[in-house]
Amino acid sequence: MASAPSSTPSAGAPGAVHQPDTARDLVKILVAGPFGVGKTTLIDSVSEIRPLHTEEHLSEASTQVDDLDGVRDKATTTVAIDFGRISLPGGVVLYLFGTPGQERFRSLWDDIAYGALGALVLVDSRRLDASFDVLGLVEDSGLPYAVALNAFPDAPTHHGAERLRRALDLEPSTPLVTCDARDADSSIDALLALVDHLIARDPAEAR
């Protein structure tokens, strides 16, 4: 399994493995979304440890089943999980599990989702329909979630928040934020929106 160095030395000591001494609350979070939406990139951008990736090169066979519309330049895909860790103020440590975005990996979902407290679902405004299956999986699992619109450079800018909510059929209480998965600060803001949502839903459990 391949791994990549962290792109955010400021998030923690480069190559650090051990939990910070201030760690108090350990939280498992899923980073979900369709194929090519930027899950691996987001985990890379925020992880204070060297992220774990299970990526393989796309093959001729996979191009027959994976929809490359809008992601023609993508050369690899996650085949099991991505994993990273980020420490937040107050002793909260998020363990981030990136999930495969293709339907053929659906059987992995229950195992990966087990023990998770919530999910950050990345979506791409250029192909919103690709997000429906993943949103359905998250909702079926009963996990609370936030939605982060990954701001691709060529993404349309005319989508308003309410229009996106209607298109994705989101509940009024579900957070919807915009982020750039390549940018650590932007990605952390998206994760904080999820954490705030979890606390607001069940303060006792969050404590």
Short mmCIF file of C-alpha atoms in Angstrom, two decimals:
data_model
loop_
_atom_site.label_atom_id
_atom_site.label_comp_id
_atom_site.label_asym_id
_atom_site.label_seq_id
_atom_site.Cartn_x
_atom_site.Cartn_y
_atom_site.Cartn_z
CA MET A 1 0.00 0.00 0.00
CA ALA A 2 1.41 3.36 -0.98
CA SER A 3 1.69 6.29 1.37
CA ALA A 4 2.46 9.91 0.72
CA PRO A 5 4.20 12.48 2.91
CA SER A 6 2.06 15.05 4.64
CA SER A 7 1.75 18.32 2.77
CA THR A 8 1.08 20.28 5.97
CA PRO A 9 4.11 20.30 8.29
CA SER A 10 2.40 22.94 10.43
CA ALA A 11 -0.35 20.49 11.38
CA GLY A 12 2.16 18.45 13.38
CA ALA A 13 5.71 17.26 13.36
CA PRO A 14 6.59 15.86 9.91
CA GLY A 15 6.49 12.10 10.07
CA ALA A 16 5.05 12.19 13.61
CA VAL A 17 3.28 9.00 14.65
CA HIS A 18 2.41 9.34 18.33
CA GLN A 19 -0.68 11.12 19.56
CA PRO A 20 -0.10 14.57 21.05
CA ASP A 21 0.07 14.61 24.85
CA THR A 22 -3.01 16.83 24.91
CA ALA A 23 -5.20 14.22 23.17
CA ARG A 24 -8.39 13.68 25.15
CA ASP A 25 -11.21 12.80 22.75
CA LEU A 26 -10.51 10.44 19.84
CA VAL A 27 -13.11 10.63 17.08
CA LYS A 28 -13.48 8.52 13.93
CA ILE A 29 -14.71 10.52 10.95
CA LEU A 30 -15.49 9.29 7.45
CA VAL A 31 -14.48 11.37 4.44
CA ALA A 32 -16.93 10.21 1.79
CA GLY A 33 -17.89 11.20 -1.73
CA PRO A 34 -17.99 9.95 -5.30
CA PHE A 35 -15.05 8.86 -7.41
CA GLY A 36 -12.57 11.68 -8.10
CA VAL A 37 -14.12 14.25 -5.76
CA GLY A 38 -10.97 14.96 -3.73
CA LYS A 39 -11.15 12.75 -0.62
CA THR A 40 -7.50 11.68 -0.83
CA THR A 41 -6.44 15.27 -1.47
CA LEU A 42 -8.33 16.56 1.58
CA ILE A 43 -6.80 13.97 3.90
CA ASP A 44 -3.35 14.73 2.47
CA SER A 45 -3.83 18.44 3.08
CA VAL A 46 -4.71 18.19 6.79
CA SER A 47 -3.02 15.07 8.14
CA GLU A 48 -0.38 15.64 10.80
CA ILE A 49 1.00 12.16 10.20
CA ARG A 50 2.09 10.58 6.96
CA PRO A 51 -1.24 9.64 5.34
CA LEU A 52 -1.93 6.03 4.45
CA HIS A 53 -3.26 5.46 0.94
CA THR A 54 -4.46 2.34 -0.83
CA GLU A 55 -4.34 3.71 -4.35
CA GLU A 56 -3.94 1.80 -7.58
CA HIS A 57 -3.58 2.99 -11.15
CA LEU A 58 -6.75 2.94 -13.19
CA SER A 59 -6.72 0.08 -15.66
CA GLU A 60 -8.43 -0.43 -19.01
CA ALA A 61 -10.90 -2.71 -17.25
CA SER A 62 -11.82 -0.07 -14.65
CA THR A 63 -12.52 2.55 -17.30
CA GLN A 64 -15.42 0.38 -18.41
CA VAL A 65 -17.11 0.65 -14.98
CA ASP A 66 -15.85 3.94 -13.51
CA ASP A 67 -17.47 7.11 -14.83
CA LEU A 68 -14.60 9.41 -15.81
CA ASP A 69 -16.87 12.22 -16.94
CA GLY A 70 -15.42 15.38 -15.42
CA VAL A 71 -12.30 13.61 -14.11
CA ARG A 72 -10.59 12.55 -17.32
CA ASP A 73 -7.15 13.38 -15.94
CA LYS A 74 -7.50 11.06 -12.95
CA ALA A 75 -4.95 8.23 -13.11
CA THR A 76 -5.39 6.47 -9.73
CA THR A 77 -8.21 5.43 -7.43
CA THR A 78 -8.58 4.41 -3.77
CA VAL A 79 -9.34 0.69 -3.49
CA ALA A 80 -9.71 0.34 0.29
CA ILE A 81 -9.18 3.41 2.49
CA ASP A 82 -7.23 6.58 2.97
CA PHE A 83 -6.24 7.35 6.54
CA GLY A 84 -4.97 10.45 8.29
CA ARG A 85 -5.07 12.21 11.64
CA ILE A 86 -5.59 15.82 12.70
CA SER A 87 -5.52 17.29 16.21
CA LEU A 88 -7.96 20.09 16.97
CA PRO A 89 -7.98 22.56 19.86
CA GLY A 90 -9.34 21.23 23.12
CA GLY A 91 -7.71 17.83 22.89
CA VAL A 92 -9.96 16.54 20.10
CA VAL A 93 -8.20 14.22 17.64
CA LEU A 94 -9.95 13.27 14.41
CA TYR A 95 -9.08 9.99 12.74
CA LEU A 96 -10.01 10.42 9.09
CA PHE A 97 -11.03 7.42 7.00
CA GLY A 98 -11.45 8.09 3.29
CA THR A 99 -13.86 5.69 1.63
CA PRO A 100 -13.84 4.45 -1.99
CA GLY A 101 -16.35 6.29 -4.12
CA GLN A 102 -17.36 3.57 -6.58
CA GLU A 103 -20.44 1.38 -6.29
CA ARG A 104 -18.37 -1.80 -6.61
CA PHE A 105 -16.77 -1.07 -3.21
CA ARG A 106 -20.13 -0.80 -1.46
CA SER A 107 -19.50 -4.03 0.48
CA LEU A 108 -16.64 -2.28 2.33
CA TRP A 109 -18.91 0.47 3.61
CA ASP A 110 -20.23 -1.18 6.77
CA ASP A 111 -16.75 -2.20 7.89
CA ILE A 112 -15.25 1.24 7.28
CA ALA A 113 -18.22 3.08 8.82
CA TYR A 114 -18.23 0.98 12.01
CA GLY A 115 -17.54 3.19 15.03
CA ALA A 116 -17.61 6.46 13.09
CA LEU A 117 -19.25 9.45 14.76
CA GLY A 118 -20.01 11.32 11.54
CA ALA A 119 -19.11 11.88 7.90
CA LEU A 120 -17.87 14.74 5.76
CA VAL A 121 -19.31 14.22 2.28
CA LEU A 122 -17.42 15.93 -0.55
CA VAL A 123 -19.39 16.87 -3.66
CA ASP A 124 -18.48 18.29 -7.06
CA SER A 125 -20.88 20.87 -8.50
CA ARG A 126 -19.93 19.79 -12.04
CA ARG A 127 -21.50 16.36 -11.45
CA LEU A 128 -23.89 16.55 -8.52
CA ASP A 129 -25.71 13.39 -9.62
CA ALA A 130 -22.55 11.38 -8.85
CA SER A 131 -23.06 12.19 -5.15
CA PHE A 132 -26.52 10.66 -4.76
CA ASP A 133 -25.39 7.07 -4.10
CA VAL A 134 -22.87 8.11 -1.46
CA LEU A 135 -25.36 10.41 0.26
CA GLY A 136 -27.80 7.51 0.29
CA LEU A 137 -25.22 5.25 1.93
CA VAL A 138 -24.46 7.82 4.61
CA GLU A 139 -28.13 8.42 5.33
CA ASP A 140 -28.91 4.69 5.42
CA SER A 141 -26.13 4.22 7.96
CA GLY A 142 -27.71 6.81 10.24
CA LEU A 143 -24.50 8.82 10.45
CA PRO A 144 -24.84 12.59 10.89
CA TYR A 145 -22.96 14.40 8.18
CA ALA A 146 -21.92 17.71 6.68
CA VAL A 147 -21.54 18.39 2.96
CA ALA A 148 -18.49 20.19 1.57
CA LEU A 149 -18.56 21.51 -1.98
CA ASN A 150 -15.02 21.04 -3.31
CA ALA A 151 -14.20 24.16 -5.32
CA PHE A 152 -12.65 22.83 -8.52
CA PRO A 153 -11.12 25.58 -10.73
CA ASP A 154 -13.52 24.91 -13.62
CA ALA A 155 -16.62 24.36 -11.47
CA PRO A 156 -19.66 26.52 -12.25
CA THR A 157 -20.06 29.48 -9.91
CA HIS A 158 -23.77 30.15 -10.43
CA HIS A 159 -24.98 27.55 -7.93
CA GLY A 160 -26.43 29.22 -4.84
CA ALA A 161 -26.57 27.46 -1.49
CA GLU A 162 -30.33 26.95 -1.56
CA ARG A 163 -30.22 25.61 -5.10
CA LEU A 164 -27.52 23.12 -4.11
CA ARG A 165 -29.53 22.07 -1.07
CA ARG A 166 -32.54 21.34 -3.22
CA ALA A 167 -30.47 19.47 -5.80
CA LEU A 168 -28.90 17.30 -3.10
CA ASP A 169 -32.14 17.01 -1.09
CA LEU A 170 -30.44 18.08 2.13
CA GLU A 171 -32.21 18.57 5.44
CA PRO A 172 -32.24 22.19 6.64
CA SER A 173 -29.99 21.26 9.57
CA THR A 174 -27.30 19.62 7.41
CA PRO A 175 -24.28 21.93 7.11
CA LEU A 176 -23.28 22.88 3.56
CA VAL A 177 -19.89 24.57 3.17
CA THR A 178 -17.46 25.28 0.35
CA CYS A 179 -13.86 24.16 0.60
CA ASP A 180 -10.70 23.71 -1.41
CA ALA A 181 -9.49 20.20 -0.59
CA ARG A 182 -5.93 21.20 -1.53
CA ASP A 183 -5.81 23.86 1.17
CA ALA A 184 -5.30 22.77 4.78
CA ASP A 185 -7.09 25.72 6.39
CA SER A 186 -10.08 25.38 4.09
CA SER A 187 -10.29 21.63 4.67
CA ILE A 188 -10.02 22.04 8.45
CA ASP A 189 -12.86 24.58 8.34
CA ALA A 190 -15.01 21.95 6.61
CA LEU A 191 -14.14 19.38 9.27
CA LEU A 192 -14.92 21.91 12.02
CA ALA A 193 -18.35 22.48 10.47
CA LEU A 194 -18.99 18.75 10.86
CA VAL A 195 -17.68 18.71 14.45
CA ASP A 196 -19.90 21.69 15.37
CA HIS A 197 -22.85 19.86 13.80
CA LEU A 198 -22.15 16.73 15.87
CA ILE A 199 -21.98 18.79 19.06
CA ALA A 200 -25.19 20.65 18.24
CA ARG A 201 -27.07 17.39 17.55
CA ASP A 202 -26.07 15.67 20.78
CA PRO A 203 -24.04 17.74 23.23
CA ALA A 204 -23.98 14.95 25.83
CA GLU A 205 -22.60 12.37 23.40
CA ALA A 206 -20.14 14.90 21.99
CA ARG A 207 -18.76 15.52 25.47
#
